[in-house]
């Protein structure tokens, strides 16, 4: 039985859905935890007036551990969602679907992300390519620093608030930034977004799209550039 051709435009725009989902989960998680924490503080903080209460509340939610807790909660919610989404996506893709095979692979009968079918030279060259892209990102950031110093200062402030500029790694920071966060983002971008994009575009273009979405998702020019390079 022949498979019904897919609408390429529809598959292309579906590639943006995981990013919108991530932003929505982050917003929802942040709001729920912040409102819950605010109600908790109402009964525990002795404030002279409303302004004093909100000052205390702002100080506490700007704490690095609090922000990492929100990121951990977001990742814990996101990971099962994207595992389910990615699994359903793979099951929806036939083994023999011509140009819509997912993931794009030199051997069209390979369903999973296997190294089979890729030459050793290609596998060895990928880390070198990633390193080269990182150097390119550093060069672009250096140019931005000359053109727009405020952009670099904003990025430095962001890293300082996140606790990434001190060199001290806490357990919440490692869980949020090194373990759980990247797992959720890999499933969303390299899994679902790349899959949808590969149905509408050649692999190189689909990969560029998902890497661009990964950078855009960080909502910061410098951080986005640094995310784009490893996102490839």
PDB file of C-alpha atoms in Angstrom:
ATOM      1  CA  UNK A   1       0.000   0.000   0.000  1.00  0.00           C
ATOM      2  CA  UNK A   2       1.438   3.378  -0.988  1.00  0.00           C
ATOM      3  CA  UNK A   3       1.886   6.030   1.672  1.00  0.00           C
ATOM      4  CA  UNK A   4      -0.043   9.253   1.247  1.00  0.00           C
ATOM      5  CA  UNK A   5       2.337  12.107   0.276  1.00  0.00           C
ATOM      6  CA  UNK A   6       2.925  14.578   3.061  1.00  0.00           C
ATOM      7  CA  UNK A   7       2.297  18.312   2.803  1.00  0.00           C
ATOM      8  CA  UNK A   8       5.792  19.811   2.875  1.00  0.00           C
ATOM      9  CA  UNK A   9       4.607  23.235   4.013  1.00  0.00           C
ATOM     10  CA  UNK A  10       2.727  21.671   6.902  1.00  0.00           C
ATOM     11  CA  UNK A  11       5.754  19.578   7.937  1.00  0.00           C
ATOM     12  CA  UNK A  12       7.981  22.660   7.739  1.00  0.00           C
ATOM     13  CA  UNK A  13       5.839  24.722  10.101  1.00  0.00           C
ATOM     14  CA  UNK A  14       5.429  21.764  12.462  1.00  0.00           C
ATOM     15  CA  UNK A  15       9.188  21.999  13.044  1.00  0.00           C
ATOM     16  CA  UNK A  16       8.511  25.181  15.034  1.00  0.00           C
ATOM     17  CA  UNK A  17       6.015  23.509  17.379  1.00  0.00           C
ATOM     18  CA  UNK A  18       8.572  22.013  19.821  1.00  0.00           C
ATOM     19  CA  UNK A  19      10.125  25.451  20.388  1.00  0.00           C
ATOM     20  CA  UNK A  20       6.720  26.992  21.082  1.00  0.00           C
ATOM     21  CA  UNK A  21       5.981  24.075  23.393  1.00  0.00           C
ATOM     22  CA  UNK A  22       9.248  24.601  25.294  1.00  0.00           C
ATOM     23  CA  UNK A  23       8.576  28.314  25.741  1.00  0.00           C
ATOM     24  CA  UNK A  24       5.025  27.570  26.878  1.00  0.00           C
ATOM     25  CA  UNK A  25       6.161  24.961  29.418  1.00  0.00           C
ATOM     26  CA  UNK A  26       8.822  27.332  30.764  1.00  0.00           C
ATOM     27  CA  UNK A  27       6.285  30.151  31.136  1.00  0.00           C
ATOM     28  CA  UNK A  28       3.685  27.896  32.759  1.00  0.00           C
ATOM     29  CA  UNK A  29       6.215  26.352  35.160  1.00  0.00           C
ATOM     30  CA  UNK A  30       7.609  29.733  36.137  1.00  0.00           C
ATOM     31  CA  UNK A  31       4.165  31.217  36.776  1.00  0.00           C
ATOM     32  CA  UNK A  32       2.888  28.264  38.834  1.00  0.00           C
ATOM     33  CA  UNK A  33       6.001  28.069  41.005  1.00  0.00           C
ATOM     34  CA  UNK A  34       6.231  31.846  41.428  1.00  0.00           C
ATOM     35  CA  UNK A  35       2.574  32.210  42.426  1.00  0.00           C
ATOM     36  CA  UNK A  36       2.873  29.274  44.801  1.00  0.00           C
ATOM     37  CA  UNK A  37       6.012  30.722  46.320  1.00  0.00           C
ATOM     38  CA  UNK A  38       4.365  34.148  46.649  1.00  0.00           C
ATOM     39  CA  UNK A  39       1.455  32.666  48.617  1.00  0.00           C
ATOM     40  CA  UNK A  40       3.944  30.811  50.799  1.00  0.00           C
ATOM     41  CA  UNK A  41       5.849  34.021  51.524  1.00  0.00           C
ATOM     42  CA  UNK A  42       2.664  35.889  52.413  1.00  0.00           C
ATOM     43  CA  UNK A  43       2.378  33.705  55.481  1.00  0.00           C
ATOM     44  CA  UNK A  44       6.068  33.698  56.385  1.00  0.00           C
ATOM     45  CA  UNK A  45       7.492  37.155  55.598  1.00  0.00           C
ATOM     46  CA  UNK A  46       6.856  39.956  58.047  1.00  0.00           C
ATOM     47  CA  UNK A  47       6.690  42.972  55.747  1.00  0.00           C
ATOM     48  CA  UNK A  48       5.822  46.513  56.821  1.00  0.00           C
ATOM     49  CA  UNK A  49       3.938  47.227  53.600  1.00  0.00           C
ATOM     50  CA  UNK A  50       3.187  45.863  50.143  1.00  0.00           C
ATOM     51  CA  UNK A  51       6.258  47.476  48.610  1.00  0.00           C
ATOM     52  CA  UNK A  52       8.495  45.863  51.211  1.00  0.00           C
ATOM     53  CA  UNK A  53       6.890  42.470  50.560  1.00  0.00           C
ATOM     54  CA  UNK A  54       7.505  42.676  46.802  1.00  0.00           C
ATOM     55  CA  UNK A  55      11.098  43.787  47.397  1.00  0.00           C
ATOM     56  CA  UNK A  56      11.667  40.691  49.518  1.00  0.00           C
ATOM     57  CA  UNK A  57       9.896  38.527  46.960  1.00  0.00           C
ATOM     58  CA  UNK A  58      12.010  39.917  44.101  1.00  0.00           C
ATOM     59  CA  UNK A  59      15.221  39.260  46.047  1.00  0.00           C
ATOM     60  CA  UNK A  60      14.260  35.649  46.640  1.00  0.00           C
ATOM     61  CA  UNK A  61      13.161  34.808  43.091  1.00  0.00           C
ATOM     62  CA  UNK A  62      16.385  36.298  41.697  1.00  0.00           C
ATOM     63  CA  UNK A  63      18.328  33.754  43.735  1.00  0.00           C
ATOM     64  CA  UNK A  64      20.303  31.396  41.493  1.00  0.00           C
ATOM     65  CA  UNK A  65      19.048  28.222  43.197  1.00  0.00           C
ATOM     66  CA  UNK A  66      15.441  29.377  42.765  1.00  0.00           C
ATOM     67  CA  UNK A  67      15.950  29.931  39.027  1.00  0.00           C
ATOM     68  CA  UNK A  68      17.661  26.547  38.695  1.00  0.00           C
ATOM     69  CA  UNK A  69      14.733  24.920  40.515  1.00  0.00           C
ATOM     70  CA  UNK A  70      12.348  26.356  37.916  1.00  0.00           C
ATOM     71  CA  UNK A  71      14.564  25.060  35.083  1.00  0.00           C
ATOM     72  CA  UNK A  72      14.695  21.612  36.693  1.00  0.00           C
ATOM     73  CA  UNK A  73      10.896  21.554  37.036  1.00  0.00           C
ATOM     74  CA  UNK A  74      10.527  22.627  33.383  1.00  0.00           C
ATOM     75  CA  UNK A  75      12.901  19.876  32.243  1.00  0.00           C
ATOM     76  CA  UNK A  76      11.191  17.187  34.341  1.00  0.00           C
ATOM     77  CA  UNK A  77       7.867  18.115  32.729  1.00  0.00           C
ATOM     78  CA  UNK A  78       9.327  18.445  29.217  1.00  0.00           C
ATOM     79  CA  UNK A  79      11.322  15.210  29.003  1.00  0.00           C
ATOM     80  CA  UNK A  80       8.378  12.753  29.159  1.00  0.00           C
ATOM     81  CA  UNK A  81       6.353  14.977  26.821  1.00  0.00           C
ATOM     82  CA  UNK A  82       9.062  14.995  24.156  1.00  0.00           C
ATOM     83  CA  UNK A  83       9.876  11.303  24.650  1.00  0.00           C
ATOM     84  CA  UNK A  84       6.213  10.526  23.947  1.00  0.00           C
ATOM     85  CA  UNK A  85       6.157  12.977  21.012  1.00  0.00           C
ATOM     86  CA  UNK A  86       9.388  11.639  19.517  1.00  0.00           C
ATOM     87  CA  UNK A  87       8.303   7.996  19.932  1.00  0.00           C
ATOM     88  CA  UNK A  88       4.963   8.691  18.266  1.00  0.00           C
ATOM     89  CA  UNK A  89       6.733  10.598  15.523  1.00  0.00           C
ATOM     90  CA  UNK A  90       9.045   7.668  14.746  1.00  0.00           C
ATOM     91  CA  UNK A  91       6.165   5.193  14.752  1.00  0.00           C
ATOM     92  CA  UNK A  92       4.289   7.451  12.329  1.00  0.00           C
ATOM     93  CA  UNK A  93       7.191   7.325   9.847  1.00  0.00           C
ATOM     94  CA  UNK A  94       7.253   4.212   7.630  1.00  0.00           C
ATOM     95  CA  UNK A  95      10.550   2.453   6.958  1.00  0.00           C
ATOM     96  CA  UNK A  96      10.113   2.943   3.219  1.00  0.00           C
ATOM     97  CA  UNK A  97       8.862   6.485   2.795  1.00  0.00           C
ATOM     98  CA  UNK A  98      11.184   7.660   0.068  1.00  0.00           C
ATOM     99  CA  UNK A  99      12.400  11.183   0.557  1.00  0.00           C
ATOM    100  CA  UNK A 100      10.505  11.465   3.865  1.00  0.00           C
ATOM    101  CA  UNK A 101      12.606   8.817   5.635  1.00  0.00           C
ATOM    102  CA  UNK A 102      13.390   9.886   9.190  1.00  0.00           C
ATOM    103  CA  UNK A 103      15.996  10.519  10.273  1.00  0.00           C
ATOM    104  CA  UNK A 104      17.836  11.487   7.101  1.00  0.00           C
ATOM    105  CA  UNK A 105      20.517   8.849   6.708  1.00  0.00           C
ATOM    106  CA  UNK A 106      22.774   7.523   3.955  1.00  0.00           C
ATOM    107  CA  UNK A 107      20.881   4.234   4.230  1.00  0.00           C
ATOM    108  CA  UNK A 108      17.159   4.793   3.768  1.00  0.00           C
ATOM    109  CA  UNK A 109      16.193   1.613   5.617  1.00  0.00           C
ATOM    110  CA  UNK A 110      17.705   2.773   8.922  1.00  0.00           C
ATOM    111  CA  UNK A 111      14.995   4.010  11.268  1.00  0.00           C
ATOM    112  CA  UNK A 112      17.111   4.968  14.314  1.00  0.00           C
ATOM    113  CA  UNK A 113      19.983   7.373  14.758  1.00  0.00           C
ATOM    114  CA  UNK A 114      22.616   4.748  13.973  1.00  0.00           C
ATOM    115  CA  UNK A 115      26.235   5.258  12.917  1.00  0.00           C
ATOM    116  CA  UNK A 116      25.787   2.517  10.320  1.00  0.00           C
ATOM    117  CA  UNK A 117      26.066   3.908   6.832  1.00  0.00           C
ATOM    118  CA  UNK A 118      28.316   6.824   7.791  1.00  0.00           C
ATOM    119  CA  UNK A 119      31.986   6.767   6.785  1.00  0.00           C
ATOM    120  CA  UNK A 120      34.653   6.800   9.552  1.00  0.00           C
ATOM    121  CA  UNK A 121      36.044  10.019   8.075  1.00  0.00           C
ATOM    122  CA  UNK A 122      32.665  11.731   8.480  1.00  0.00           C
ATOM    123  CA  UNK A 123      32.320  10.534  12.085  1.00  0.00           C
ATOM    124  CA  UNK A 124      35.842  11.748  12.959  1.00  0.00           C
ATOM    125  CA  UNK A 125      35.321  15.090  11.232  1.00  0.00           C
ATOM    126  CA  UNK A 126      32.159  15.974  13.194  1.00  0.00           C
ATOM    127  CA  UNK A 127      33.982  16.917  16.465  1.00  0.00           C
ATOM    128  CA  UNK A 128      36.453  18.965  14.427  1.00  0.00           C
ATOM    129  CA  UNK A 129      33.553  20.730  12.712  1.00  0.00           C
ATOM    130  CA  UNK A 130      31.957  21.483  16.088  1.00  0.00           C
ATOM    131  CA  UNK A 131      35.247  22.940  17.362  1.00  0.00           C
ATOM    132  CA  UNK A 132      35.608  25.040  14.231  1.00  0.00           C
ATOM    133  CA  UNK A 133      32.054  26.354  14.572  1.00  0.00           C
ATOM    134  CA  UNK A 134      32.816  27.307  18.166  1.00  0.00           C
ATOM    135  CA  UNK A 135      35.798  29.366  17.006  1.00  0.00           C
ATOM    136  CA  UNK A 136      33.606  31.046  14.398  1.00  0.00           C
ATOM    137  CA  UNK A 137      31.057  31.853  17.127  1.00  0.00           C
ATOM    138  CA  UNK A 138      33.819  33.358  19.290  1.00  0.00           C
ATOM    139  CA  UNK A 139      34.934  35.534  16.379  1.00  0.00           C
ATOM    140  CA  UNK A 140      31.374  36.747  15.719  1.00  0.00           C
ATOM    141  CA  UNK A 141      30.904  37.520  19.426  1.00  0.00           C
ATOM    142  CA  UNK A 142      34.167  39.517  19.367  1.00  0.00           C
ATOM    143  CA  UNK A 143      32.814  41.575  16.476  1.00  0.00           C
ATOM    144  CA  UNK A 144      29.533  42.129  18.368  1.00  0.00           C
ATOM    145  CA  UNK A 145      31.540  43.273  21.408  1.00  0.00           C
ATOM    146  CA  UNK A 146      33.067  46.052  19.288  1.00  0.00           C
ATOM    147  CA  UNK A 147      29.835  47.056  17.590  1.00  0.00           C
ATOM    148  CA  UNK A 148      27.498  46.719  20.584  1.00  0.00           C
ATOM    149  CA  UNK A 149      29.258  46.520  23.978  1.00  0.00           C
ATOM    150  CA  UNK A 150      25.896  46.622  25.786  1.00  0.00           C
ATOM    151  CA  UNK A 151      24.950  43.285  24.236  1.00  0.00           C
ATOM    152  CA  UNK A 152      28.027  41.651  25.770  1.00  0.00           C
ATOM    153  CA  UNK A 153      27.355  43.321  29.129  1.00  0.00           C
ATOM    154  CA  UNK A 154      23.790  41.984  29.109  1.00  0.00           C
ATOM    155  CA  UNK A 155      25.121  38.505  28.364  1.00  0.00           C
ATOM    156  CA  UNK A 156      27.677  38.770  31.184  1.00  0.00           C
ATOM    157  CA  UNK A 157      24.941  39.864  33.595  1.00  0.00           C
ATOM    158  CA  UNK A 158      22.808  36.909  32.503  1.00  0.00           C
ATOM    159  CA  UNK A 159      25.655  34.466  33.121  1.00  0.00           C
ATOM    160  CA  UNK A 160      26.361  36.044  36.500  1.00  0.00           C
ATOM    161  CA  UNK A 161      22.716  35.767  37.605  1.00  0.00           C
ATOM    162  CA  UNK A 162      22.691  32.138  36.520  1.00  0.00           C
ATOM    163  CA  UNK A 163      25.827  31.458  38.551  1.00  0.00           C
ATOM    164  CA  UNK A 164      27.853  30.446  35.490  1.00  0.00           C
ATOM    165  CA  UNK A 165      30.540  33.104  35.826  1.00  0.00           C
ATOM    166  CA  UNK A 166      31.838  32.114  39.267  1.00  0.00           C
ATOM    167  CA  UNK A 167      33.235  28.719  38.313  1.00  0.00           C
ATOM    168  CA  UNK A 168      31.342  27.101  41.200  1.00  0.00           C
ATOM    169  CA  UNK A 169      29.030  24.265  40.193  1.00  0.00           C
ATOM    170  CA  UNK A 170      26.114  23.522  42.507  1.00  0.00           C
ATOM    171  CA  UNK A 171      23.924  20.422  42.265  1.00  0.00           C
ATOM    172  CA  UNK A 172      20.853  22.413  41.068  1.00  0.00           C
ATOM    173  CA  UNK A 173      22.992  24.137  38.430  1.00  0.00           C
ATOM    174  CA  UNK A 174      24.427  20.853  37.129  1.00  0.00           C
ATOM    175  CA  UNK A 175      21.000  19.202  37.026  1.00  0.00           C
ATOM    176  CA  UNK A 176      19.377  22.152  35.225  1.00  0.00           C
ATOM    177  CA  UNK A 177      22.102  23.205  32.786  1.00  0.00           C
ATOM    178  CA  UNK A 178      24.211  20.089  32.242  1.00  0.00           C
ATOM    179  CA  UNK A 179      21.853  17.105  32.656  1.00  0.00           C
ATOM    180  CA  UNK A 180      18.082  17.607  32.457  1.00  0.00           C
ATOM    181  CA  UNK A 181      17.883  20.783  30.358  1.00  0.00           C
ATOM    182  CA  UNK A 182      20.016  19.475  27.480  1.00  0.00           C
ATOM    183  CA  UNK A 183      18.110  16.156  27.428  1.00  0.00           C
ATOM    184  CA  UNK A 184      14.794  17.992  27.006  1.00  0.00           C
ATOM    185  CA  UNK A 185      16.219  20.281  24.324  1.00  0.00           C
ATOM    186  CA  UNK A 186      17.876  17.433  22.394  1.00  0.00           C
ATOM    187  CA  UNK A 187      14.614  15.513  22.287  1.00  0.00           C
ATOM    188  CA  UNK A 188      12.711  18.615  21.178  1.00  0.00           C
ATOM    189  CA  UNK A 189      15.132  20.012  18.584  1.00  0.00           C
ATOM    190  CA  UNK A 190      17.251  17.134  17.262  1.00  0.00           C
ATOM    191  CA  UNK A 191      14.386  14.720  17.718  1.00  0.00           C
ATOM    192  CA  UNK A 192      11.060  16.275  16.819  1.00  0.00           C
ATOM    193  CA  UNK A 193      11.974  19.543  15.051  1.00  0.00           C
ATOM    194  CA  UNK A 194      14.667  17.942  12.896  1.00  0.00           C
ATOM    195  CA  UNK A 195      12.297  15.122  12.062  1.00  0.00           C
ATOM    196  CA  UNK A 196       9.543  17.404  10.827  1.00  0.00           C
ATOM    197  CA  UNK A 197      12.005  19.638   8.966  1.00  0.00           C
ATOM    198  CA  UNK A 198      13.609  16.605   7.279  1.00  0.00           C
ATOM    199  CA  UNK A 199      10.249  15.764   5.728  1.00  0.00           C
ATOM    200  CA  UNK A 200      10.138  19.151   4.004  1.00  0.00           C
ATOM    201  CA  UNK A 201      13.784  20.058   3.400  1.00  0.00           C
ATOM    202  CA  UNK A 202      17.107  18.445   2.484  1.00  0.00           C
ATOM    203  CA  UNK A 203      18.940  17.260   5.596  1.00  0.00           C
ATOM    204  CA  UNK A 204      21.516  20.082   5.555  1.00  0.00           C
ATOM    205  CA  UNK A 205      18.755  22.705   5.445  1.00  0.00           C
ATOM    206  CA  UNK A 206      16.693  20.890   8.088  1.00  0.00           C
ATOM    207  CA  UNK A 207      19.740  20.719  10.349  1.00  0.00           C
ATOM    208  CA  UNK A 208      20.430  24.432   9.895  1.00  0.00           C
ATOM    209  CA  UNK A 209      16.805  25.171  10.739  1.00  0.00           C
ATOM    210  CA  UNK A 210      16.785  23.168  13.965  1.00  0.00           C
ATOM    211  CA  UNK A 211      20.143  24.672  15.023  1.00  0.00           C
ATOM    212  CA  UNK A 212      18.777  28.150  14.307  1.00  0.00           C
ATOM    213  CA  UNK A 213      15.679  27.393  16.359  1.00  0.00           C
ATOM    214  CA  UNK A 214      17.910  26.137  19.178  1.00  0.00           C
ATOM    215  CA  UNK A 215      19.818  29.421  19.170  1.00  0.00           C
ATOM    216  CA  UNK A 216      16.668  31.530  18.858  1.00  0.00           C
ATOM    217  CA  UNK A 217      15.110  29.669  21.787  1.00  0.00           C
ATOM    218  CA  UNK A 218      17.648  31.227  24.168  1.00  0.00           C
ATOM    219  CA  UNK A 219      16.283  34.735  23.444  1.00  0.00           C
ATOM    220  CA  UNK A 220      19.752  36.278  23.723  1.00  0.00           C
ATOM    221  CA  UNK A 221      21.996  37.130  20.762  1.00  0.00           C
ATOM    222  CA  UNK A 222      25.313  35.997  22.277  1.00  0.00           C
ATOM    223  CA  UNK A 223      23.910  32.913  23.966  1.00  0.00           C
ATOM    224  CA  UNK A 224      22.044  32.091  20.777  1.00  0.00           C
ATOM    225  CA  UNK A 225      25.249  32.202  18.718  1.00  0.00           C
ATOM    226  CA  UNK A 226      27.013  29.915  21.170  1.00  0.00           C
ATOM    227  CA  UNK A 227      24.029  27.532  21.093  1.00  0.00           C
ATOM    228  CA  UNK A 228      23.808  27.526  17.285  1.00  0.00           C
ATOM    229  CA  UNK A 229      27.301  26.055  16.774  1.00  0.00           C
ATOM    230  CA  UNK A 230      26.895  22.890  18.899  1.00  0.00           C
ATOM    231  CA  UNK A 231      23.285  22.714  17.712  1.00  0.00           C
ATOM    232  CA  UNK A 232      24.578  21.727  14.279  1.00  0.00           C
TER     233      UNK A 232
END
